[in-house]
């Protein structure tokens, strides 16, 4: 009976490391795994473990290469997809990392790690796109303009700093205004307005200041504009009334009538109820304010000459004599 042939030699068994072993000394683990792969270059698990060691050593490109090799040998290895995604994420290849994590999640939908990294990739990609859009947005699109009006003019203010007079072009027609400004950056800013009402082009002007470009459009009549633009509108005209005068420019959504505010404050002061010396002083102020020139002269002369002890409104009396000091009965006048 012939003897049985000897069994074929088995490839050496590669060392197996737990994640904890690799955590303790990733460099040593990487060296051992490299030696094992030299003896058995088709060991998918060794490549996957060495990819983890490379991630801990921050050798992310090597981690991606090992994870890809592991997946070539074993395409259903979800852990290799996780480690490939981690390497891609840290090399800022976020789109590829997202695909790796999603593929890994399809193979292993129990591990929450995939969900966490998918969310992180999506947030990073969205943030990068927003930042890119902001950076790509031309400077001219960020420039703002505002407007206000007086009885005779509509004023448009373009917020451009340090524009040169030779770089500004403004054209007026009866119902349109167009402005073109070459910015210090070299870009062109263009503004074209179709106006609500007509203007007088030949009496409209513009001025280039250090902080803005100011455009003044002449109104043909004192009409209040409800808004700046109005293509095709036929608005009912409103006459410009005193209540709408002196409406100063503001970045807020409303304007303030400062003249009206002053009147309101004066009315409040007038109606304010005072007592004692305050009431008496207010009475004297009112008399002086409403008095004739002779009354005012009499009050000034009597007050000054008497050292503040006499206040007369009779110019016929105090105008022809020096007003003597006349302190109250319980007080004594002293010169200092």
Short mmCIF file of N, CA and C in Angstrom, two decimals, residues 12 17 23 31 83-84 86 96-97 115 119 133 138 159 181 189 194 197 259 289 295 297 302 317 320-321:
data_model
loop_
_atom_site.label_atom_id
_atom_site.label_comp_id
_atom_site.label_asym_id
_atom_site.label_seq_id
_atom_site.Cartn_x
_atom_site.Cartn_y
_atom_site.Cartn_z
N UNK A 12 1.78 30.77 6.93
CA UNK A 12 1.89 31.12 8.34
C UNK A 12 0.70 31.95 8.78
N UNK A 17 -4.42 41.28 16.07
CA UNK A 17 -4.40 42.32 17.10
C UNK A 17 -5.82 42.80 17.35
N UNK A 23 -4.24 50.25 19.96
CA UNK A 23 -4.32 51.53 20.68
C UNK A 23 -3.10 51.74 21.58
N UNK A 31 4.40 47.66 12.58
CA UNK A 31 5.59 46.91 12.16
C UNK A 31 5.30 45.41 12.10
N UNK A 83 -12.69 52.61 8.09
CA UNK A 83 -11.33 53.12 8.20
C UNK A 83 -10.91 53.86 6.92
N UNK A 84 -11.41 53.42 5.81
CA UNK A 84 -11.16 54.16 4.55
C UNK A 84 -11.80 55.56 4.64
N UNK A 86 -12.50 57.27 7.35
CA UNK A 86 -11.78 58.10 8.32
C UNK A 86 -10.52 58.71 7.70
N UNK A 96 -15.65 61.69 -0.88
CA UNK A 96 -15.31 60.25 -0.90
C UNK A 96 -15.55 59.62 0.46
N UNK A 97 -15.22 60.36 1.52
CA UNK A 97 -15.45 59.85 2.87
C UNK A 97 -16.93 59.59 3.09
N UNK A 115 -23.40 56.56 11.26
CA UNK A 115 -24.36 57.67 11.28
C UNK A 115 -23.69 58.97 11.72
N UNK A 119 -23.16 62.32 9.22
CA UNK A 119 -23.65 63.64 9.58
C UNK A 119 -22.52 64.67 9.57
N UNK A 133 -19.30 79.85 -1.69
CA UNK A 133 -20.23 80.77 -2.35
C UNK A 133 -20.00 82.20 -1.88
N UNK A 138 -19.16 88.31 -5.79
CA UNK A 138 -18.41 89.53 -6.11
C UNK A 138 -18.69 90.63 -5.11
N UNK A 159 -23.32 103.18 -0.93
CA UNK A 159 -22.30 103.03 0.11
C UNK A 159 -21.00 102.43 -0.45
N UNK A 181 -19.87 102.46 -11.25
CA UNK A 181 -18.71 102.83 -10.44
C UNK A 181 -17.64 101.75 -10.57
N UNK A 189 -19.44 98.25 -10.33
CA UNK A 189 -20.75 98.24 -9.67
C UNK A 189 -21.72 99.03 -10.54
N UNK A 194 -35.60 102.44 -12.26
CA UNK A 194 -36.75 102.96 -12.99
C UNK A 194 -37.60 103.68 -11.95
N UNK A 197 -41.59 108.53 -10.14
CA UNK A 197 -42.04 109.78 -10.75
C UNK A 197 -40.95 110.34 -11.65
N UNK A 259 -38.40 118.42 13.18
CA UNK A 259 -39.09 119.66 13.50
C UNK A 259 -40.33 119.39 14.34
N UNK A 289 -40.28 135.64 27.38
CA UNK A 289 -40.39 135.09 26.03
C UNK A 289 -41.48 135.78 25.24
N UNK A 295 -40.26 145.41 27.38
CA UNK A 295 -40.42 144.54 28.55
C UNK A 295 -39.12 143.79 28.83
N UNK A 297 -36.07 144.68 27.94
CA UNK A 297 -35.04 145.60 28.42
C UNK A 297 -35.25 145.94 29.89
N UNK A 302 -33.45 145.94 35.35
CA UNK A 302 -33.83 145.89 36.77
C UNK A 302 -33.14 144.73 37.48
N UNK A 317 -40.58 153.20 33.81
CA UNK A 317 -40.11 153.49 35.16
C UNK A 317 -38.60 153.26 35.28
N UNK A 320 -35.49 155.27 33.24
CA UNK A 320 -34.96 156.59 33.54
C UNK A 320 -34.23 156.66 34.86
N UNK A 321 -34.00 155.57 35.54
CA UNK A 321 -33.30 155.63 36.82
C UNK A 321 -32.52 154.34 37.05
#
